[in-house]
Amino acid sequence: MDESKIFYDRTPALSHNAVITMVSGARGGGKTFGYKEWCVTSDAEFVWVRRYDTEMEKCQKTFLADMVHTGVIKDPDRWMVRGGKLWHTVSEKED
């Protein structure tokens, strides 16, 4: 079975170049992973909305764990989530 057909494909939604893209769907379909992957691999600005501060507090420590585990983020020490914001440090070599 082709695994690419199992999980959510973010390409159609992003192809519209919309200012705001909202996505909903069944749990476990790959929506969160797909968009987090896009966020950390592109230079695009993004916002991740949660309804309550407590929801953001719960996910801050593990928000990027799946990105590290799958190899999307190769240097996890340069990424962090603090105060509800995703931070990426850039080395002088990358400037």
PDB file of C-alpha atoms in Angstrom:
ATOM      1  CA  MET A   1       0.000   0.000   0.000  1.00  0.00           C
ATOM      2  CA  ASP A   2       1.238   3.495  -0.850  1.00  0.00           C
ATOM      3  CA  GLU A   3       1.782   5.207   2.531  1.00  0.00           C
ATOM      4  CA  SER A   4       1.625   8.673   0.948  1.00  0.00           C
ATOM      5  CA  LYS A   5      -2.105   8.101   0.343  1.00  0.00           C
ATOM      6  CA  ILE A   6      -2.755   7.177   3.987  1.00  0.00           C
ATOM      7  CA  PHE A   7      -1.778  10.508   5.536  1.00  0.00           C
ATOM      8  CA  TYR A   8      -3.093  14.028   4.991  1.00  0.00           C
ATOM      9  CA  ASP A   9      -1.581  15.834   1.986  1.00  0.00           C
ATOM     10  CA  ARG A  10      -1.040  19.521   2.781  1.00  0.00           C
ATOM     11  CA  THR A  11      -0.126  20.418  -0.827  1.00  0.00           C
ATOM     12  CA  PRO A  12      -3.643  21.275  -2.100  1.00  0.00           C
ATOM     13  CA  ALA A  13      -4.381  23.584   0.841  1.00  0.00           C
ATOM     14  CA  LEU A  14      -1.036  25.385   0.535  1.00  0.00           C
ATOM     15  CA  SER A  15      -1.285  25.715  -3.258  1.00  0.00           C
ATOM     16  CA  HIS A  16      -3.903  28.469  -2.915  1.00  0.00           C
ATOM     17  CA  ASN A  17      -1.374  30.858  -1.304  1.00  0.00           C
ATOM     18  CA  ALA A  18      -4.084  31.959   1.118  1.00  0.00           C
ATOM     19  CA  VAL A  19      -3.348  34.375   3.932  1.00  0.00           C
ATOM     20  CA  ILE A  20      -5.074  31.987   6.362  1.00  0.00           C
ATOM     21  CA  THR A  21      -5.461  28.245   5.965  1.00  0.00           C
ATOM     22  CA  MET A  22      -7.647  26.327   8.406  1.00  0.00           C
ATOM     23  CA  VAL A  23      -7.677  22.538   8.412  1.00  0.00           C
ATOM     24  CA  SER A  24      -9.932  20.072  10.168  1.00  0.00           C
ATOM     25  CA  GLY A  25     -10.290  16.345   9.901  1.00  0.00           C
ATOM     26  CA  ALA A  26     -10.132  13.023  11.669  1.00  0.00           C
ATOM     27  CA  ARG A  27      -7.582  12.416  14.406  1.00  0.00           C
ATOM     28  CA  GLY A  28      -4.406  10.584  13.445  1.00  0.00           C
ATOM     29  CA  GLY A  29      -4.481  11.511   9.773  1.00  0.00           C
ATOM     30  CA  GLY A  30      -1.188  13.423   9.790  1.00  0.00           C
ATOM     31  CA  LYS A  31      -2.480  17.010   9.714  1.00  0.00           C
ATOM     32  CA  THR A  32      -0.398  18.253  12.632  1.00  0.00           C
ATOM     33  CA  PHE A  33       2.740  16.388  11.587  1.00  0.00           C
ATOM     34  CA  GLY A  34       2.432  17.535   7.976  1.00  0.00           C
ATOM     35  CA  TYR A  35       2.089  21.191   8.818  1.00  0.00           C
ATOM     36  CA  LYS A  36       4.775  21.124  11.522  1.00  0.00           C
ATOM     37  CA  GLU A  37       7.112  19.540   8.961  1.00  0.00           C
ATOM     38  CA  TRP A  38       6.282  22.311   6.484  1.00  0.00           C
ATOM     39  CA  CYS A  39       6.807  24.979   9.141  1.00  0.00           C
ATOM     40  CA  VAL A  40      10.278  23.827  10.155  1.00  0.00           C
ATOM     41  CA  THR A  41      11.476  23.163   6.593  1.00  0.00           C
ATOM     42  CA  SER A  42      10.216  26.372   4.965  1.00  0.00           C
ATOM     43  CA  ASP A  43      10.939  30.036   5.550  1.00  0.00           C
ATOM     44  CA  ALA A  44       7.246  30.843   5.825  1.00  0.00           C
ATOM     45  CA  GLU A  45       5.784  32.595   8.831  1.00  0.00           C
ATOM     46  CA  PHE A  46       3.128  30.698  10.699  1.00  0.00           C
ATOM     47  CA  VAL A  47       1.026  30.727  13.830  1.00  0.00           C
ATOM     48  CA  TRP A  48      -0.173  27.705  15.783  1.00  0.00           C
ATOM     49  CA  VAL A  49      -3.403  28.488  17.595  1.00  0.00           C
ATOM     50  CA  ARG A  50      -4.595  26.791  20.739  1.00  0.00           C
ATOM     51  CA  ARG A  51      -7.773  27.715  22.558  1.00  0.00           C
ATOM     52  CA  TYR A  52      -6.324  27.949  26.061  1.00  0.00           C
ATOM     53  CA  ASP A  53      -2.894  28.805  27.496  1.00  0.00           C
ATOM     54  CA  THR A  54      -2.936  25.517  29.377  1.00  0.00           C
ATOM     55  CA  GLU A  55      -3.103  23.615  26.069  1.00  0.00           C
ATOM     56  CA  MET A  56       0.020  25.412  24.853  1.00  0.00           C
ATOM     57  CA  GLU A  57       1.807  24.808  28.148  1.00  0.00           C
ATOM     58  CA  LYS A  58       1.134  21.069  27.866  1.00  0.00           C
ATOM     59  CA  CYS A  59       2.558  20.741  24.361  1.00  0.00           C
ATOM     60  CA  GLN A  60       5.578  23.095  24.607  1.00  0.00           C
ATOM     61  CA  LYS A  61       8.002  20.451  25.854  1.00  0.00           C
ATOM     62  CA  THR A  62       7.082  17.818  23.268  1.00  0.00           C
ATOM     63  CA  PHE A  63       5.868  19.934  20.331  1.00  0.00           C
ATOM     64  CA  LEU A  64       8.882  19.091  18.171  1.00  0.00           C
ATOM     65  CA  ALA A  65       9.610  15.581  19.485  1.00  0.00           C
ATOM     66  CA  ASP A  66       8.128  13.861  16.429  1.00  0.00           C
ATOM     67  CA  MET A  67      10.137  16.124  14.115  1.00  0.00           C
ATOM     68  CA  VAL A  68      13.345  15.072  15.875  1.00  0.00           C
ATOM     69  CA  HIS A  69      12.354  11.399  16.023  1.00  0.00           C
ATOM     70  CA  THR A  70      11.667  11.215  12.269  1.00  0.00           C
ATOM     71  CA  GLY A  71      14.783  13.204  11.324  1.00  0.00           C
ATOM     72  CA  VAL A  72      13.010  16.312  10.019  1.00  0.00           C
ATOM     73  CA  ILE A  73      14.926  18.338  12.626  1.00  0.00           C
ATOM     74  CA  LYS A  74      18.546  17.235  12.539  1.00  0.00           C
ATOM     75  CA  ASP A  75      19.865  19.570  15.255  1.00  0.00           C
ATOM     76  CA  PRO A  76      17.243  19.737  18.027  1.00  0.00           C
ATOM     77  CA  ASP A  77      19.409  21.930  20.245  1.00  0.00           C
ATOM     78  CA  ARG A  78      18.811  24.819  17.837  1.00  0.00           C
ATOM     79  CA  TRP A  79      15.005  24.592  18.082  1.00  0.00           C
ATOM     80  CA  MET A  80      12.777  25.351  21.049  1.00  0.00           C
ATOM     81  CA  VAL A  81       9.235  26.303  21.992  1.00  0.00           C
ATOM     82  CA  ARG A  82       9.065  28.970  24.674  1.00  0.00           C
ATOM     83  CA  GLY A  83       6.241  31.272  25.685  1.00  0.00           C
ATOM     84  CA  GLY A  84       4.042  29.837  22.964  1.00  0.00           C
ATOM     85  CA  LYS A  85       6.566  30.711  20.238  1.00  0.00           C
ATOM     86  CA  LEU A  86       8.757  28.459  18.102  1.00  0.00           C
ATOM     87  CA  TRP A  87      12.366  29.613  18.022  1.00  0.00           C
ATOM     88  CA  HIS A  88      15.163  28.529  15.702  1.00  0.00           C
ATOM     89  CA  THR A  89      18.686  29.739  16.215  1.00  0.00           C
ATOM     90  CA  VAL A  90      20.799  30.304  13.118  1.00  0.00           C
ATOM     91  CA  SER A  91      24.535  29.813  13.145  1.00  0.00           C
ATOM     92  CA  GLU A  92      26.822  32.468  11.693  1.00  0.00           C
ATOM     93  CA  LYS A  93      27.654  30.103   8.826  1.00  0.00           C
ATOM     94  CA  GLU A  94      24.015  30.116   7.670  1.00  0.00           C
ATOM     95  CA  ASP A  95      23.684  33.930   7.544  1.00  0.00           C
TER      96      ASP A  95
END
